[in-house]
Structure formats: structure tokens, C-alpha cells
């Protein structure tokens, strides 16, 4: 089970956009005039687009490692405001807790955030207690979101000694780009309309299932079983 972070597990209350804007300022020495588009994208693509949109040469920023120190520093500054600005989305804690008790299930994160910033968003809400962060896919692992699925599967296979593939991997996310990442990367996908995209938009992307949110635990679990058995 691979969980997207922003707008799937938590609402970040604008902390993400503030972190990207501050990372930009640390690079460029000024605040961005054009704000970042973030939904469903990796940190690398967000920062490259942010530099380009604000007229900054991207020639020296060819990999995520060139952005990583700025992203981590920015999150260290704005992240402490997350507990008061953000919150865990409805049903998330119950879903994570129940699945944690199922021996056959391993839960982790799949997110465009670099791993340090993913932890910085999840730790204040104590969500990493249910997630094996050693086997997730993060923006620090790859620049393209769909590549993160295979990254996570390979990590899990190395740690647990079994093969993880499209039949045994389910991604939960809130954007059409999450759906595409699963389809291209080799996973099943349940879309949840807890972000900026409504159910119709998500269904049009072709997920294995789509839910309004996770507030109905029984519905989520039955949907999960149905998707897993397909």
C-alpha cells in the first residue's frame, strides 16, 4: 500500500507552497512572482517549473540533488507551523490503524516530496508509526512520479524478500497524476477526491476505484478488497 501524502493523508494548510517559495528565495535571492503549481508533481519538476516561470536559468539544476538542500532548509523553517495550519484528513488514522493490523499489508508513502520533507509533514501528526518509510517512493528517489512506484517495489522486495508487482501494489492518491503514476509505474490505484480534483475528474483518469474520501472505513476496506482481487 503506497499512500500519497499531501491532500490524501494530510491537508498541509499552504505549508508546501510556502516551502517551495522559500526554497526559490534561497536560490534566487528574491521571492517568486509566479507561485508554484504543485498537485501531483515531484519536487524536482515543481522547482524547475518555478524557476522557469520566474525567469531564472535552470542550467545548474539538472537533478533533484541540486534542489534538495534548499527544499530541506525551507521546510525546516516553515514546517513547525504545520500542526496549527494543517490536519489529518477524515478517516486516515482509522484506515492506517486497521491496515497496520493486517499481516499481509505493508504500508508506505509515495510522494513527490523529498524524503526529509515527507517525514517533516507526517511526523507532526504521528502518521509514520504506521508507515514503513524505508520502502517508500520519494521525490529524492526519482524525478518522474511514475518511476517512484518501481522504486518503492524494489525497496520492499529487497527488505521483505518477496516480489511486489502490479497485482500486489495499490496506490492511494488524490490527483489524475497519481492515477497515471500507478498506471505507468505498475500498480493498482484508488483515487480519493480530497484534493482539488472532484470525483468526475478522477474517474475520467481511469483509476481502479474512486471514493469521495476515507471517512467511511467499511466502504474503503471493501473497495480495497475488490481492487486487490481484480
Coordinates of C-alpha atoms in Angstrom, one line a residue:
X1 CA 0.0 0.0 0.0
X2 CA 1.5 3.3 -1.1
X3 CA -0.1 6.5 0.2
X4 CA 0.3 9.9 -1.3
X5 CA 0.9 12.5 1.4
X6 CA -0.5 15.9 0.5
X7 CA -4.3 16.1 0.2
X8 CA -4.5 12.3 0.7
X9 CA -3.2 11.7 4.2
X10 CA -3.0 15.3 5.3
X11 CA -4.0 18.8 4.4
X12 CA -0.9 21.0 4.7
X13 CA -2.6 24.3 5.0
X14 CA -0.3 26.0 2.5
X15 CA 2.9 25.0 4.1
X16 CA 4.0 23.2 0.9
X17 CA 3.6 26.3 -1.2
X18 CA 5.4 28.4 1.4
X19 CA 8.3 25.9 1.4
X20 CA 8.7 26.0 -2.4
X21 CA 8.5 29.8 -2.4
X22 CA 11.2 30.0 0.3
X23 CA 13.4 27.4 -1.5
X24 CA 13.1 29.6 -4.5
X25 CA 14.1 32.7 -2.5
X26 CA 17.1 30.8 -1.1
X27 CA 18.2 30.1 -4.7
X28 CA 17.3 33.4 -6.4
X29 CA 17.7 35.9 -3.5
X30 CA 14.1 37.1 -4.1
X31 CA 10.6 36.0 -3.6
X32 CA 8.9 34.4 -6.6
X33 CA 6.4 36.5 -8.5
X34 CA 4.7 33.4 -10.0
X35 CA 3.6 30.8 -7.5
X36 CA 4.3 27.0 -7.9
X37 CA 1.8 24.5 -9.3
X38 CA 2.3 21.5 -7.0
X39 CA -0.6 19.0 -7.2
X40 CA 0.7 15.5 -8.1
X41 CA 4.2 16.7 -9.2
X42 CA 7.6 15.8 -7.8
X43 CA 9.8 18.3 -6.0
X44 CA 12.2 18.4 -9.0
X45 CA 9.5 19.2 -11.6
X46 CA 7.9 21.8 -9.2
X47 CA 11.2 23.6 -8.6
X48 CA 12.3 23.5 -12.2
X49 CA 8.9 25.0 -13.3
X50 CA 9.0 27.6 -10.6
X51 CA 12.5 28.8 -11.7
X52 CA 11.4 28.9 -15.3
X53 CA 8.2 30.7 -14.6
X54 CA 10.1 33.4 -12.7
X55 CA 12.8 33.9 -15.3
X56 CA 15.7 32.0 -13.5
X57 CA 18.1 30.0 -15.6
X58 CA 17.7 26.3 -14.8
X59 CA 21.0 25.2 -16.3
X60 CA 22.6 24.5 -12.9
X61 CA 19.6 22.5 -11.7
X62 CA 19.6 19.2 -13.6
X63 CA 18.8 16.8 -10.8
X64 CA 16.8 16.7 -7.6
X65 CA 20.1 16.8 -5.6
X66 CA 20.7 20.4 -6.8
X67 CA 17.4 21.4 -5.2
X68 CA 17.4 19.1 -2.2
X69 CA 19.4 21.3 0.3
X70 CA 17.2 24.3 -0.4
X71 CA 14.0 22.3 -0.1
X72 CA 15.1 20.8 3.2
X73 CA 16.2 24.1 4.6
X74 CA 13.0 25.8 3.6
X75 CA 10.9 23.0 5.2
X76 CA 12.8 23.3 8.4
X77 CA 11.8 26.9 8.6
X78 CA 8.2 26.7 7.7
X79 CA 7.4 23.2 8.8
X80 CA 6.9 24.0 12.5
X81 CA 3.7 25.8 11.6
X82 CA 2.2 22.6 10.1
X83 CA 0.4 21.3 13.2
X84 CA -1.5 24.6 13.6
X85 CA -2.2 25.2 9.9
X86 CA -2.8 21.6 8.7
X87 CA -4.7 18.5 9.8
X88 CA -5.1 14.8 9.1
X89 CA -7.8 14.1 6.6
X90 CA -11.0 12.3 7.7
X91 CA -10.7 8.5 8.1
X92 CA -7.0 8.4 7.6
X93 CA -6.0 7.4 11.1
X94 CA -8.6 4.7 11.2
X95 CA -7.6 3.3 7.8
X96 CA -3.9 3.3 8.6
X97 CA -4.5 1.7 12.0
X98 CA -6.7 -1.1 10.7
X99 CA -4.3 -2.0 7.8
X100 CA -1.4 -1.9 10.2
X101 CA -3.0 -4.9 11.9
X102 CA -3.2 -7.0 8.7
X103 CA -0.1 -9.1 8.4
X104 CA -0.1 -9.3 4.6
X105 CA -0.1 -5.5 4.2
X106 CA 2.9 -3.2 4.2
X107 CA 2.2 0.5 4.2
X108 CA 4.4 3.2 3.0
X109 CA 4.4 6.6 1.2
X110 CA 4.6 7.5 -2.5
X111 CA 5.1 11.3 -2.8
X112 CA 6.8 13.9 -4.9
X113 CA 8.4 15.3 -1.7
X114 CA 12.0 14.5 -0.9
X115 CA 12.1 12.0 1.9
X116 CA 13.2 14.6 4.6
X117 CA 10.2 16.8 3.8
X118 CA 7.8 13.9 3.6
X119 CA 8.8 13.0 7.1
X120 CA 8.5 16.6 8.2
X121 CA 4.9 16.6 7.1
X122 CA 3.9 13.2 8.5
X123 CA 5.8 13.2 11.8
X124 CA 3.9 16.1 13.5
X125 CA 0.7 14.0 13.1
X126 CA 2.3 10.8 14.2
X127 CA 1.4 9.0 11.0
X128 CA 4.8 7.5 10.3
X129 CA 4.1 5.0 13.1
X130 CA 2.0 3.1 10.5
X131 CA 4.3 3.6 7.5
X132 CA 7.5 1.8 6.7
X133 CA 9.4 4.8 5.3
X134 CA 12.3 2.7 4.3
X135 CA 10.3 1.2 1.4
X136 CA 8.5 4.2 0.0
X137 CA 9.0 6.2 -3.2
X138 CA 10.0 9.8 -2.7
X139 CA 10.9 12.8 -4.8
X140 CA 14.5 12.3 -3.7
X141 CA 14.5 8.9 -5.5
X142 CA 13.3 9.9 -8.9
X143 CA 12.3 12.9 -10.9
X144 CA 9.2 11.3 -12.6
X145 CA 6.4 10.3 -10.4
X146 CA 5.6 7.0 -12.2
X147 CA 9.2 5.9 -11.6
X148 CA 8.6 6.0 -7.8
X149 CA 6.3 3.0 -8.0
X150 CA 9.1 0.7 -9.2
X151 CA 11.5 2.3 -6.7
X152 CA 9.2 1.5 -3.8
X153 CA 8.5 -2.0 -5.1
X154 CA 12.3 -2.7 -5.4
X155 CA 12.9 -1.4 -1.9
X156 CA 10.1 -3.5 -0.4
X157 CA 11.3 -6.6 -2.3
X158 CA 14.9 -6.1 -1.0
X159 CA 13.7 -5.7 2.5
X160 CA 11.0 -8.3 2.7
X161 CA 12.3 -10.9 0.3
X162 CA 9.2 -11.1 -1.9
X163 CA 8.2 -9.7 -5.3
X164 CA 5.9 -6.7 -5.4
X165 CA 4.2 -6.0 -8.8
X166 CA 1.1 -4.5 -10.3
X167 CA -1.0 -7.3 -8.7
X168 CA 0.2 -6.7 -5.2
X169 CA 0.7 -2.9 -5.1
X170 CA -2.1 -0.4 -4.5
X171 CA -1.6 3.3 -4.6
X172 CA -3.9 5.8 -2.9
X173 CA -3.9 9.3 -4.3
X174 CA -5.9 12.4 -5.0
X175 CA -4.9 13.6 -8.4
X176 CA -5.0 12.3 -12.0
X177 CA -1.2 12.3 -11.9
X178 CA -1.4 9.8 -9.1
X179 CA -3.6 7.6 -11.3
X180 CA -1.2 8.0 -14.2
X181 CA 1.8 7.2 -11.9
X182 CA 0.2 3.9 -10.8
X183 CA -0.9 3.0 -14.4
X184 CA 2.5 3.8 -15.9
X185 CA 4.6 2.5 -12.9
X186 CA 2.8 -0.8 -12.3
X187 CA 0.3 -0.6 -9.6
X188 CA -3.5 -0.6 -9.0
X189 CA -4.9 2.7 -7.8
X190 CA -7.8 4.1 -5.7
X191 CA -8.4 7.8 -6.2
X192 CA -9.8 10.0 -3.4
X193 CA -11.4 13.3 -4.0
X194 CA -9.8 15.0 -1.0
X195 CA -7.7 17.4 -3.0
X196 CA -8.5 19.9 -5.8
X197 CA -10.0 17.3 -8.2
X198 CA -13.6 16.1 -7.9
X199 CA -14.8 12.6 -8.4
X200 CA -15.7 13.1 -12.0
X201 CA -12.2 14.4 -12.8
X202 CA -10.7 11.5 -11.0
X203 CA -12.9 8.9 -12.6
X204 CA -12.1 10.3 -16.1
X205 CA -8.4 9.4 -15.4
X206 CA -9.4 5.7 -15.1
X207 CA -8.5 4.6 -11.6
X208 CA -9.4 1.1 -10.4
X209 CA -11.8 2.8 -8.0
X210 CA -12.6 6.3 -6.8
X211 CA -14.0 7.5 -3.4
X212 CA -15.1 10.9 -2.1
X213 CA -12.8 10.4 0.9
X214 CA -11.8 7.8 3.5
X215 CA -14.4 8.7 6.2
X216 CA -16.4 5.5 5.6
X217 CA -14.0 2.9 6.8
X218 CA -16.1 -0.1 5.7
X219 CA -16.5 1.3 2.2
X220 CA -12.8 2.0 1.9
X221 CA -11.9 -1.5 3.1
X222 CA -14.4 -3.2 0.8
X223 CA -13.2 -1.2 -2.1
X224 CA -9.6 -2.1 -1.2
X225 CA -10.5 -5.8 -1.2
X226 CA -12.4 -5.5 -4.5
X227 CA -9.5 -3.7 -6.2
X228 CA -6.9 -6.2 -4.8
X229 CA -8.9 -9.2 -6.2
X230 CA -9.3 -7.9 -9.7

